Amino acid sequence: MKITIKDVATEAGVSIATVSRVLNKKNRVKQETKLRVQQAIHKLNFQPDHTARSMIMKETRTVGLIVPNLSNEYWALLAEVIQDKLWEHGYSLIVCSTNKSADKEMAFVKSFTVRRVDGVVFGSSTLFGSSRHDEQLANMLKSLPTVSIDPSISGLNSVVGDNLQGATDAVEHLIGLGHRRIAYIGGPTVSKQRELGYRNAMMNHELPVLEELIKRGDDNTIAFSSFGYHSMLSLLESGEKFTAVFCGNDLIAIGAIRALEDRRIQVPADISVIGYDDINIAALYKPSLTTVRQPMREMGSAAVDMLLELIQCPDGNNVPKKIVYQNQLVQRESSGPAR
Amino acid sequence: MKITIKDVATEAGVSIATVSRVLNKKNRVKQETKLRVQQAIHKLNFQPDHTARSMIMKETRTVGLIVPNLSNEYWALLAEVIQDKLWEHGYSLIVCSTNKSADKEMAFVKSFTVRRVDGVVFGSSTLFGSSRHDEQLANMLKSLPTVSIDPSISGLNSVVGDNLQGATDAVEHLIGLGHRRIAYIGGPTVSKQRELGYRNAMMNHELPVLEELIKRGDDNTIAFSSFGYHSMLSLLESGEKFTAVFCGNDLIAIGAIRALEDRRIQVPADISVIGYDDINIAALYKPSLTTVRQPMREMGSAAVDMLLELIQCPDGNNVPKKIVYQNQLVQRESSGPAR
DNA sequence: GTGAAAGCGCTAACAC
DNA sequence: GTGTTAGCGCTTTCAC
């Protein structure tokens, strides 16, 4: 049988109200009774029921997190940072990974409302369109204190990385190195902003954007690295000339490099390759990857700050904010001067 | 104002009990009233309060997970698998990462009891000794339906990988390739079983275990890859001869390979390297890593099965079980015949 | 300072 | 079939 506040009250010879008072250290209790109660608590090893408390206080001290998956380092790190910071403020984190299923996404949010979480952090790479489904999801999200990471959903607070700028910088770095024919391998579920950055840089320098040099793919189930591998192969086989390739993320870049090596093409001597995200392995890979860093720790931390503020003053001004983090080019071995 | 069961009852012109009945589809309700209630629920967009329900039902449909960290692919994958499977059974997952802090570990478990989670999955690489602290932790864990992953704590159900056997196989593979002087780089927080496997294989073949060829390290804060890098450097500088090295995990192996490459030593032509875990990058790395695979998906899935059983029949036979998964050697490019 | 009592939103007897 | 009522374990007025 679980120990309740009643047992403690009996043990200490006081009323449950008094026990509650020492538990919440709000109203002052006579030092002597307080001590008696504390002893009783200790003796019975009483743990106040969080569930009952939640019901009255109308707060669960729980927040929900939605991410596409955890096997992606990017999201795993985010989850870790968020959990860590939330914990410092007394909150627990329910983590949900969608595996890119829109249905699950919806079901998770629904479960968050039912569970009365105090807030939610929404990270998702499913492209937010204006479909019936997305609209419905956005509405559910809006009824909860929510901050969105990465997709910036109109009407919601969000923290995002400047993918457009990061991608532009990456491609301009390539152009600065003398490259003119630059390919782009985007991959499924990669931010459209990155492709846009590629186009932006090319246009800025009046370089033609050749659709033959662009690979996108839409198969969610394929691993990024193998997508990169096969895209590179098909690029090579197309016969189109190019001296550099900008990839939608690091895993794609690694796959692409593998394909080049298999064909005895040197990186960066023959072809330069750039990735995105700066995952752990980027610095360790051989050749180490030139890439663009998303400041995940900062983004996660900022998201928590925003969320906590939303939770604490629900009536605060509700003009949605967006925090945009700069993405930084990290030059390493995989990019070099054009032949 | 939140919509409650009362509002629905009023709207539908029935009592709250009837609403509850259609909600729980237990006792049968007249088709007609049921319809009226459902319409009211829909119209008011009523979401039954999970918190209130939990209090009565004495179950929160929540389980807690403790892992050292999420930035480690190994644990991230585990968390993902567990969350996924739990969700299918209607449970949510609270994820906590300890960053190897014993204090946090304890605090998390305490919060789990307070939050009345229905069960906990405990994964931790902190070596379980018999210290005062560990004993206390084990006791708290035992008061909850718990299954432990990796450390097998006496008195708890657990699912583990056979690190001893996996490591033995790896080193015997090296020995089979003609290697005689084999080094071991263990790293902080790496399962002791792996070192034991190394020693086991050496002994099986009557090969001397040279302490000079063993690197362990105890600095929790250092990244595995850089630990591998520096350990390899120090091994090289020690002047001791060796033709192969078995590493405590893949990241350490990658660090070690980087060090060898920096010294213009070829892998595997000059020195063979083996890792452990078979993380994603292992197959992608150049050279691809010979390693030992821990079947994380299976382990996570088994843990959930065990936990669910524990939760569903708390009075079941309580002889703790342990499921041991074989670890499989995966031969790739980084190991080859001894010179 | 402290206790009695009224709920929080729901489920589960127990009547009718 | 459906309504009434008594809680679940706590916090919080409101008296004293």
XYZ file of C-alpha atoms (C1' of nucleotides) in Angstrom:
710
model
C 0.000 0.000 0.000
C 1.284 3.412 -0.987
C 1.932 5.923 1.744
C -0.293 8.997 1.461
C -0.343 12.370 3.051
C -2.960 11.007 5.434
C -0.584 8.430 6.854
C 1.975 11.102 7.450
C -0.587 13.304 9.148
C -1.606 10.503 11.479
C 1.973 9.587 12.223
C 2.848 13.176 13.051
C -0.409 13.818 14.880
C -1.415 16.759 12.706
C -3.891 17.387 9.919
C -3.169 16.753 6.273
C -3.291 20.489 5.658
C -0.288 20.959 7.875
C 1.627 18.225 6.121
C 0.822 19.882 2.834
C 2.117 23.147 4.223
C 5.491 21.795 5.157
C 5.656 20.016 1.818
C 5.130 23.243 -0.072
C 7.059 25.419 2.380
C 4.650 28.237 1.645
C 2.680 29.211 4.725
C 4.857 29.012 7.756
C 4.402 26.251 10.239
C 5.663 26.269 13.775
C 9.231 25.040 13.777
C 8.367 22.264 16.173
C 5.444 20.798 14.222
C 7.406 21.147 11.018
C 10.120 18.972 12.481
C 7.627 16.360 13.635
C 6.115 16.237 10.161
C 9.475 15.954 8.482
C 10.406 13.077 10.719
C 7.158 11.321 9.877
C 7.785 11.867 6.179
C 11.224 10.437 6.490
C 10.170 7.539 8.662
C 7.403 6.455 6.304
C 9.459 7.320 3.220
C 6.570 9.319 1.906
C 6.645 10.512 -1.702
C 3.934 13.030 -2.544
C 1.897 11.920 -5.529
C 2.777 14.064 -8.466
C -0.376 13.046 -10.304
C -2.730 14.299 -7.605
C -0.747 17.457 -7.302
C -0.880 18.046 -11.054
C -4.618 17.833 -11.028
C -5.018 20.662 -8.585
C -2.154 22.823 -9.720
C -3.140 22.523 -13.325
C 0.400 21.892 -14.365
C 2.142 18.610 -14.978
C 5.694 19.928 -15.116
C 6.075 17.862 -18.222
C 6.853 18.907 -21.738
C 6.571 16.890 -24.892
C 9.148 16.742 -27.646
C 8.480 15.601 -31.184
C 11.345 14.757 -33.501
C 11.524 12.785 -36.749
C 13.924 10.313 -35.217
C 16.611 9.850 -32.647
C 19.044 7.834 -34.735
C 19.883 11.093 -36.406
C 22.616 12.687 -34.344
C 21.192 16.093 -35.016
C 17.919 15.355 -33.261
C 19.439 13.174 -30.588
C 21.688 16.000 -29.503
C 18.762 18.370 -29.504
C 16.721 16.027 -27.324
C 19.599 15.706 -24.910
C 20.132 19.425 -24.576
C 16.445 20.092 -24.126
C 15.986 17.380 -21.535
C 18.968 18.577 -19.627
C 17.923 22.192 -19.455
C 14.294 21.382 -18.733
C 15.349 19.175 -15.847
C 17.120 22.095 -14.227
C 13.777 23.831 -14.122
C 11.979 20.831 -12.700
C 10.399 19.569 -15.892
C 10.416 16.084 -17.366
C 10.510 15.406 -21.076
C 8.342 12.993 -23.003
C 10.131 12.154 -26.227
C 8.323 11.028 -29.347
C 9.891 10.128 -32.663
C 7.644 10.152 -35.676
C 9.774 8.316 -38.197
C 8.356 10.891 -40.523
C 4.849 9.581 -40.188
C 2.380 12.417 -40.327
C -0.242 10.304 -38.586
C 1.998 9.700 -35.640
C 2.846 13.357 -35.468
C -0.815 14.112 -35.042
C -1.355 11.310 -32.548
C 1.576 12.496 -30.449
C 0.260 16.024 -30.252
C -3.142 14.680 -29.321
C -1.613 12.617 -26.546
C 0.176 15.724 -25.331
C -3.115 17.583 -24.942
C -4.678 14.640 -23.179
C -1.723 14.316 -20.881
C -1.894 18.007 -20.187
C 1.765 18.649 -20.837
C 2.726 22.205 -20.001
C 4.352 22.784 -23.359
C 5.755 21.168 -26.438
C 8.861 21.462 -28.551
C 8.095 20.549 -32.099
C 10.920 19.510 -34.377
C 10.075 17.967 -37.668
C 11.558 17.792 -41.057
C 8.302 16.972 -42.742
C 7.914 19.883 -45.012
C 5.143 22.088 -43.797
C 2.816 22.790 -46.647
C -0.693 24.025 -46.491
C -2.400 20.674 -46.724
C -5.521 19.979 -44.716
C -3.472 17.841 -42.386
C -0.790 20.396 -41.733
C -3.336 23.039 -40.987
C -5.040 20.814 -38.457
C -1.716 19.972 -36.834
C -0.743 23.623 -36.662
C -4.014 24.407 -34.942
C -3.545 21.739 -32.319
C -0.041 23.000 -31.720
C -1.311 26.543 -31.334
C -3.627 25.514 -28.531
C -0.590 24.496 -26.484
C 2.461 26.519 -25.485
C 4.666 25.436 -28.345
C 7.978 26.319 -29.825
C 8.918 24.889 -33.115
C 12.458 23.989 -34.068
C 13.501 24.184 -37.649
C 10.302 24.408 -39.528
C 9.039 27.848 -38.726
C 5.288 27.459 -38.595
C 3.385 30.662 -38.947
C 1.718 31.615 -35.717
C 4.168 29.709 -33.563
C 7.293 30.748 -31.753
C 10.259 29.125 -33.339
C 13.995 28.817 -33.380
C 15.639 27.982 -36.636
C 19.017 27.833 -38.264
C 19.623 30.068 -41.230
C 19.895 27.321 -43.804
C 19.579 29.716 -46.695
C 22.530 31.739 -45.556
C 24.592 28.698 -44.583
C 24.030 27.027 -47.913
C 24.773 30.242 -49.754
C 28.049 30.617 -47.889
C 29.025 27.036 -48.627
C 28.443 27.349 -52.347
C 30.071 30.749 -52.520
C 33.104 29.243 -50.837
C 33.205 26.710 -53.657
C 32.830 29.462 -56.238
C 35.590 31.407 -54.566
C 37.765 28.332 -54.971
C 37.259 28.598 -58.731
C 34.500 26.047 -59.165
C 31.943 26.831 -61.843
C 30.087 23.611 -62.467
C 28.727 22.701 -59.058
C 26.254 19.904 -58.415
C 23.686 19.688 -55.629
C 22.540 16.491 -53.913
C 19.578 17.274 -51.722
C 18.068 14.071 -50.471
C 14.619 13.495 -49.120
C 13.487 15.570 -46.135
C 16.401 17.965 -46.440
C 15.488 21.597 -45.865
C 14.436 23.238 -49.110
C 16.345 26.284 -47.902
C 19.584 24.517 -48.612
C 18.759 24.024 -52.229
C 17.611 27.613 -52.334
C 20.950 28.726 -50.933
C 22.680 26.784 -53.658
C 20.596 28.501 -56.320
C 21.091 31.819 -54.614
C 24.869 31.566 -54.660
C 24.909 30.446 -58.276
C 22.697 33.334 -59.295
C 24.720 35.826 -57.297
C 27.673 34.898 -59.454
C 25.748 34.572 -62.665
C 26.467 30.880 -62.907
C 23.925 28.679 -64.663
C 21.911 26.255 -62.557
C 21.783 23.014 -64.514
C 18.908 20.788 -63.516
C 20.977 17.785 -64.608
C 23.354 18.574 -61.777
C 20.626 18.523 -59.145
C 19.545 15.365 -57.316
C 16.693 15.383 -54.889
C 15.051 12.049 -54.231
C 11.895 11.566 -52.287
C 12.170 8.144 -50.755
C 11.984 8.703 -47.031
C 13.069 5.215 -46.200
C 16.448 5.269 -47.877
C 19.478 6.003 -45.709
C 21.095 9.351 -46.416
C 24.517 7.877 -47.044
C 23.260 5.433 -49.600
C 21.212 8.154 -51.218
C 24.399 10.184 -51.502
C 26.272 7.226 -52.888
C 23.790 6.452 -55.622
C 23.141 10.055 -56.517
C 26.827 10.601 -57.035
C 27.051 7.514 -59.191
C 24.187 8.692 -61.354
C 25.753 12.144 -61.601
C 28.989 10.554 -62.749
C 27.219 8.374 -65.273
C 25.208 11.240 -66.705
C 28.411 12.475 -68.316
C 27.782 16.039 -67.143
C 30.975 17.706 -66.043
C 31.304 19.152 -62.559
C 34.165 19.846 -60.175
C 32.318 20.246 -56.914
C 29.174 19.093 -55.161
C 27.210 20.606 -52.334
C 25.304 18.010 -50.312
C 22.163 18.467 -48.229
C 23.795 16.927 -45.167
C 26.960 15.260 -43.967
C 25.786 11.695 -44.355
C 24.884 12.370 -47.970
C 28.309 13.907 -48.445
C 29.995 10.858 -46.989
C 28.013 8.592 -49.279
C 29.006 10.755 -52.225
C 32.672 10.628 -51.265
C 32.514 6.855 -51.013
C 31.153 6.697 -54.554
C 33.935 8.953 -55.815
C 36.574 6.838 -54.131
C 35.118 3.694 -55.620
C 35.590 5.330 -59.016
C 39.120 6.354 -58.120
C 38.239 10.019 -58.163
C 40.117 12.036 -55.559
C 38.529 14.358 -53.029
C 39.239 17.237 -53.128
C 41.905 17.050 -55.848
C 39.433 16.055 -58.567
C 36.123 16.957 -57.006
C 35.312 18.998 -53.898
C 32.518 17.924 -51.592
C 30.691 19.926 -48.941
C 28.180 18.641 -46.398
C 25.862 20.232 -43.866
C 25.282 19.982 -40.094
C 28.801 19.202 -38.887
C 27.926 15.929 -37.216
C 30.580 14.336 -35.025
C 31.976 12.184 -37.727
C 32.508 15.130 -40.095
C 35.770 16.103 -38.422
C 36.857 12.492 -38.084
C 36.180 11.336 -41.601
C 38.945 10.893 -44.093
C 39.035 13.383 -45.767
C 37.549 15.504 -43.034
C 34.424 17.243 -44.241
C 34.012 20.866 -45.114
C 30.526 21.506 -43.844
C 28.150 24.025 -42.319
C 27.536 23.964 -38.615
C 24.087 24.225 -37.118
C 24.446 25.383 -33.522
C 22.196 22.689 -32.076
C 23.087 23.217 -28.447
C 22.294 26.901 -28.673
C 19.123 26.235 -30.589
C 17.894 23.685 -28.079
C 18.706 25.957 -25.223
C 16.957 28.907 -26.829
C 13.899 26.768 -27.483
C 13.672 25.867 -23.821
C 14.010 29.502 -22.783
C 11.227 30.521 -25.102
C 9.018 27.666 -23.984
C 9.507 28.376 -20.309
C 8.562 31.970 -20.890
C 5.449 30.923 -22.761
C 4.492 28.594 -19.951
C 5.136 31.074 -17.201
C 3.178 33.930 -18.719
C 0.503 32.406 -20.885
C -1.158 35.787 -21.140
C 2.017 37.520 -22.241
C 2.039 39.287 -25.533
C 1.342 36.601 -28.031
C 3.025 37.923 -31.105
C 5.005 34.880 -32.231
C 8.739 35.342 -32.265
C 11.363 33.651 -34.357
C 15.018 33.329 -33.419
C 17.307 32.693 -36.336
C 20.738 31.245 -35.724
C 23.511 31.817 -38.144
C 25.000 28.713 -39.727
C 28.723 28.697 -39.955
C 30.917 27.331 -42.700
C 33.607 24.996 -41.378
C 36.444 24.519 -43.836
C 38.202 21.187 -43.752
C 39.872 18.845 -46.193
C 37.051 17.843 -48.537
C 37.012 21.117 -50.436
C 39.852 22.614 -52.443
C 40.658 24.692 -55.502
C 39.055 23.719 -58.790
C 41.295 21.837 -61.143
C -11.703 27.136 -19.542
C -11.034 23.450 -20.134
C -13.950 21.275 -21.167
C -14.691 18.565 -18.607
C -16.800 15.486 -18.558
C -19.468 17.549 -16.820
C -19.817 19.907 -19.754
C -20.229 16.971 -22.072
C -22.849 15.443 -19.780
C -24.840 18.658 -19.728
C -24.547 19.104 -23.459
C -25.737 15.585 -24.113
C -28.349 15.698 -21.392
C -26.995 12.683 -19.531
C -25.034 12.058 -16.351
C -21.265 12.077 -16.176
C -21.308 8.360 -15.513
C -22.816 7.733 -18.897
C -20.218 9.876 -20.573
C -17.549 7.951 -18.761
C -19.136 4.745 -19.994
C -19.010 5.654 -23.619
C -15.474 6.921 -23.109
C -14.322 3.612 -21.726
C -16.583 1.487 -23.934
C -16.931 -0.969 -21.078
C -20.515 -1.187 -19.881
C -22.921 -0.973 -22.745
C -24.885 2.169 -23.344
C -27.982 2.458 -25.492
C -26.944 3.112 -29.061
C -28.964 6.286 -29.166
C -27.551 7.906 -26.030
C -24.096 6.819 -27.034
C -24.486 8.718 -30.266
C -25.711 11.816 -28.476
C -22.724 11.698 -26.153
C -20.279 11.230 -28.961
C -21.725 14.203 -30.764
C -21.383 16.309 -27.644
C -17.793 15.174 -27.221
C -17.057 16.084 -30.777
C -18.886 19.381 -30.658
C -17.096 20.536 -27.521
C -13.830 18.956 -28.612
C -13.569 17.272 -25.255
C -10.290 15.582 -24.283
C -10.552 13.432 -21.179
C -7.982 14.418 -18.599
C -5.303 11.800 -18.429
C -4.113 13.064 -15.068
C -7.447 12.563 -13.335
C -7.813 9.189 -14.933
C -4.337 8.136 -13.782
C -5.179 8.957 -10.229
C -8.081 6.576 -10.114
C -6.713 3.825 -12.288
C -3.428 3.838 -10.458
C -1.486 3.741 -13.671
C 0.033 6.580 -15.614
C 0.753 4.714 -18.825
C 4.164 6.273 -18.676
C 7.545 4.670 -18.420
C 10.852 6.288 -17.635
C 14.102 5.667 -19.438
C 17.529 6.430 -18.073
C 20.547 6.509 -20.367
C 24.019 7.987 -19.989
C 23.481 10.221 -22.992
C 21.695 10.564 -26.268
C 24.558 11.884 -28.344
C 25.838 8.345 -28.334
C 24.210 6.615 -31.259
C 23.988 3.428 -29.288
C 21.688 4.897 -26.672
C 19.814 7.110 -29.077
C 18.814 4.115 -31.142
C 17.780 2.274 -28.033
C 15.613 5.171 -26.901
C 13.991 5.336 -30.301
C 13.175 1.646 -30.421
C 11.814 1.647 -26.897
C 9.671 4.711 -27.442
C 8.295 3.281 -30.627
C 7.312 -0.032 -29.209
C 5.943 1.418 -26.000
C 3.763 3.778 -28.008
C 2.133 0.843 -29.742
C 0.989 -0.300 -26.340
C -0.295 3.120 -25.336
C 2.629 4.202 -23.186
C 4.617 7.404 -23.294
C 8.308 7.587 -22.546
C 10.064 10.048 -20.303
C 13.698 10.167 -21.321
C 16.479 11.167 -18.958
C 20.146 11.374 -19.758
C 22.542 11.319 -16.862
C 25.736 12.493 -18.509
C 27.239 9.891 -16.264
C 26.333 11.775 -13.135
C 25.449 9.374 -10.353
C 23.541 12.101 -8.554
C 21.296 12.698 -11.506
C 20.735 9.006 -11.887
C 19.376 8.917 -8.395
C 17.314 12.065 -8.849
C 15.758 10.687 -12.015
C 14.703 7.483 -10.355
C 13.262 9.471 -7.494
C 11.280 11.595 -9.911
C 10.007 8.414 -11.514
C 8.585 7.197 -8.234
C 7.015 10.551 -7.532
C 5.523 10.688 -10.994
C 4.223 7.192 -10.514
C 5.572 5.868 -13.787
C 4.399 2.346 -14.462
C 7.889 1.089 -15.127
C 11.458 2.042 -15.904
C 14.126 0.979 -18.334
C 17.512 1.555 -16.844
C 20.513 1.807 -19.129
C 23.729 3.050 -17.723
C 27.345 2.570 -18.311
C 28.350 3.694 -14.883
C 29.997 0.634 -13.566
C 27.860 -0.930 -10.942
C 29.941 -1.607 -7.919
C 28.820 -2.227 -4.423
C 29.197 1.291 -3.121
C 26.686 2.715 -0.702
C 25.245 4.776 -3.529
C 24.790 1.927 -5.947
C 23.073 -0.156 -3.353
C 20.629 2.612 -2.621
C 19.953 3.100 -6.318
C 19.407 -0.603 -6.831
C 16.894 -0.616 -4.012
C 14.898 2.239 -5.458
C 14.907 0.510 -8.803
C 13.681 -2.688 -7.240
C 10.636 -0.956 -5.822
C 9.519 -0.187 -9.387
C 8.913 -2.540 -12.289
C 12.337 -2.196 -13.851
C 14.346 -3.796 -16.559
C 17.968 -2.961 -16.837
C 19.815 -2.762 -20.113
C 23.472 -3.563 -20.214
C 24.510 -3.503 -16.644
C 22.901 -6.561 -15.197
C 21.996 -5.567 -11.677
C 21.395 -8.441 -9.349
C 17.757 -8.721 -8.423
C 16.530 -6.959 -11.548
C 15.341 -8.269 -14.863
C 17.791 -7.351 -17.536
C 18.723 -7.666 -21.148
C 22.364 -7.507 -22.040
C 24.705 -8.099 -24.921
C 27.350 -10.743 -24.506
C 30.314 -8.415 -24.493
C 32.649 -11.059 -23.186
C 31.892 -13.392 -26.035
C 31.874 -10.610 -28.653
C 35.244 -9.306 -27.528
C 36.676 -12.796 -27.370
C 35.526 -13.461 -30.923
C 37.031 -10.217 -32.148
C 40.426 -10.883 -30.649
C 40.422 -14.510 -31.736
C 39.700 -13.321 -35.254
C 42.849 -11.209 -34.986
C 44.801 -14.147 -33.647
C 43.484 -16.287 -36.477
C 44.861 -13.699 -38.857
C 48.320 -14.352 -37.411
C 48.543 -11.452 -34.988
C 50.425 -12.132 -31.773
C 51.117 -8.770 -30.248
C 47.700 -7.231 -29.883
C 46.964 -4.003 -28.039
C 43.756 -3.025 -26.263
C 42.363 0.498 -25.997
C 39.475 0.515 -23.585
C 38.459 4.042 -22.845
C 36.478 5.338 -19.930
C 33.029 3.839 -19.285
C 33.576 0.992 -21.710
C 32.249 -2.332 -20.502
C 34.850 -4.192 -18.507
C 33.652 -7.332 -20.223
C 35.319 -6.218 -23.407
C 38.700 -6.049 -21.783
C 37.978 -9.382 -20.197
C 37.183 -10.823 -23.611
C 40.508 -9.556 -24.861
C 42.332 -11.210 -21.996
C 40.272 -14.344 -22.441
C 41.198 -14.710 -26.109
C 44.853 -14.082 -25.412
C 44.875 -16.668 -22.641
C 43.008 -19.190 -24.771
C 45.878 -19.026 -27.210
C 48.593 -18.797 -24.627
C 49.591 -15.346 -25.717
C 51.067 -12.983 -23.141
C 48.962 -10.025 -22.031
C 51.330 -7.067 -21.855
C 50.118 -4.303 -19.601
C 52.083 -1.842 -21.720
C 49.762 -2.637 -24.590
C 46.640 -1.815 -22.616
C 45.145 1.682 -22.433
C 42.167 2.427 -20.280
C 41.725 6.044 -19.297
C 39.218 7.284 -16.792
C 38.368 10.778 -17.867
C 34.645 10.723 -18.520
C 34.641 14.070 -20.223
C 36.993 13.231 -23.037
C 35.466 12.287 -26.384
C 35.981 8.663 -27.338
C 37.567 9.463 -30.664
C 40.142 11.743 -29.180
C 40.807 9.224 -26.448
C 41.460 6.675 -29.183
C 43.689 9.081 -31.037
C 45.888 9.908 -28.079
C 46.019 6.383 -26.773
C 47.252 5.179 -30.118
C 49.876 7.909 -30.212
C 51.126 6.939 -26.792
C 51.146 3.282 -27.770
C 53.234 4.163 -30.812
C 55.608 6.287 -28.777
C 56.085 3.614 -26.137
C 58.159 1.678 -28.651
C 56.320 -1.555 -27.879
C 55.719 -3.562 -31.011
C 52.208 -4.619 -31.984
C 50.438 -5.459 -35.217
C 46.815 -5.157 -34.168
C 44.633 -3.302 -31.735
C 41.224 -4.112 -30.337
C 39.267 -1.005 -29.324
C 36.489 -0.654 -26.754
C 34.148 0.945 -29.258
C 33.972 2.213 -32.820
C 34.661 5.843 -32.050
C 37.822 4.892 -30.220
C 38.803 2.759 -33.203
C 38.255 5.660 -35.566
C 40.390 7.903 -33.402
C 43.093 5.267 -33.365
C 43.016 4.909 -37.135
C 43.332 8.663 -37.531
C 46.459 8.596 -35.386
C 47.926 5.771 -37.453
C 47.216 7.637 -40.677
C 48.854 10.745 -39.322
C 51.964 8.645 -38.751
C 51.711 7.182 -42.243
C 50.972 3.734 -40.902
C 48.559 1.783 -43.074
C 45.406 0.077 -41.846
C 45.196 -2.859 -42.135
C 48.437 -3.440 -44.086
C 50.657 -2.416 -41.153
C 48.288 -2.575 -38.248
C 44.795 -4.041 -37.949
C 42.116 -2.248 -35.949
C 38.825 -3.573 -34.594
C 36.049 -1.589 -32.960
C 32.831 -2.471 -31.139
C 29.116 -1.649 -31.536
C 28.873 -1.306 -35.313
C 27.604 2.239 -35.298
C 26.332 3.652 -38.591
C 29.584 5.196 -39.562
C 31.506 1.946 -39.119
C 30.451 0.667 -42.524
C 30.957 4.063 -44.122
C 34.374 4.851 -42.760
C 37.470 4.525 -44.860
C 38.685 1.869 -44.233
C 35.372 0.368 -43.193
C 35.572 -0.971 -39.671
C 35.752 -4.564 -38.584
C 33.643 -4.457 -35.460
C 31.258 -6.363 -33.221
C 27.570 -5.741 -33.537
C 25.327 -5.262 -30.539
C 21.757 -6.010 -31.601
C 20.299 -2.824 -30.140
C 16.917 -3.029 -31.818
C 16.365 -6.535 -30.532
C 17.615 -5.610 -27.096
C 15.338 -2.602 -26.852
C 12.402 -4.599 -28.049
C 13.075 -7.403 -25.598
C 13.375 -4.901 -22.778
C 9.941 -3.518 -23.569
C 8.427 -6.991 -23.683
C 9.866 -7.822 -20.310
C 8.766 -4.550 -18.827
C 5.226 -4.845 -20.117
C 4.985 -8.278 -18.608
C 6.250 -6.990 -15.298
C 3.707 -4.192 -15.369
C 0.812 -6.387 -16.336
C 1.369 -9.041 -13.726
C 3.086 -7.382 -10.800
C 2.427 -10.445 -8.720
C 3.917 -12.799 -11.289
C 6.802 -14.981 -10.297
C 9.479 -12.563 -9.325
C 12.595 -14.518 -10.037
C 14.619 -11.998 -12.033
C 15.418 -13.059 -15.563
C 18.294 -12.096 -17.766
C 18.268 -12.258 -21.555
C 21.693 -12.353 -23.119
C 22.110 -11.403 -26.761
C 24.962 -12.724 -28.770
C 27.298 -10.109 -30.224
C 28.359 -10.729 -33.756
C 31.701 -10.076 -35.370
C 31.400 -8.063 -38.590
C 34.469 -8.375 -40.772
C 35.292 -5.385 -42.915
C 38.398 -3.667 -44.228
C 40.192 -2.531 -41.102
C 41.489 -5.954 -40.153
C 43.796 -8.144 -42.208
C 46.594 -10.676 -41.974
C 49.558 -9.868 -39.779
C 52.604 -8.694 -41.590
C -0.490 28.296 13.356
C -3.627 24.766 12.463
C -7.823 21.979 11.183
C -12.212 21.109 8.548
C -13.967 20.925 4.326
C -14.443 21.822 -0.502
C -12.983 20.516 -4.589
C -9.522 19.144 -9.126
C -11.841 15.585 -13.294
C -12.449 11.405 -13.504
C -13.997 5.957 -12.530
C -16.619 2.540 -10.201
C -19.688 0.694 -7.100
C -24.390 0.758 -6.026
C -29.037 1.929 -6.670
C -33.149 2.426 -9.469
C -29.379 1.292 -19.200
C -28.615 5.242 -16.502
C -28.074 8.334 -12.412
C -26.126 9.153 -7.659
C -22.434 9.093 -4.934
C -18.150 8.093 -2.967
C -13.684 8.549 -3.465
C -8.313 8.812 -5.868
C -4.305 12.157 -3.039
C -3.527 16.277 -2.930
C -3.937 21.998 -2.340
C -6.407 25.735 -0.667
C -9.825 28.747 1.208
C -11.925 29.807 5.475
C -12.680 29.468 10.200
C -10.898 29.215 14.715
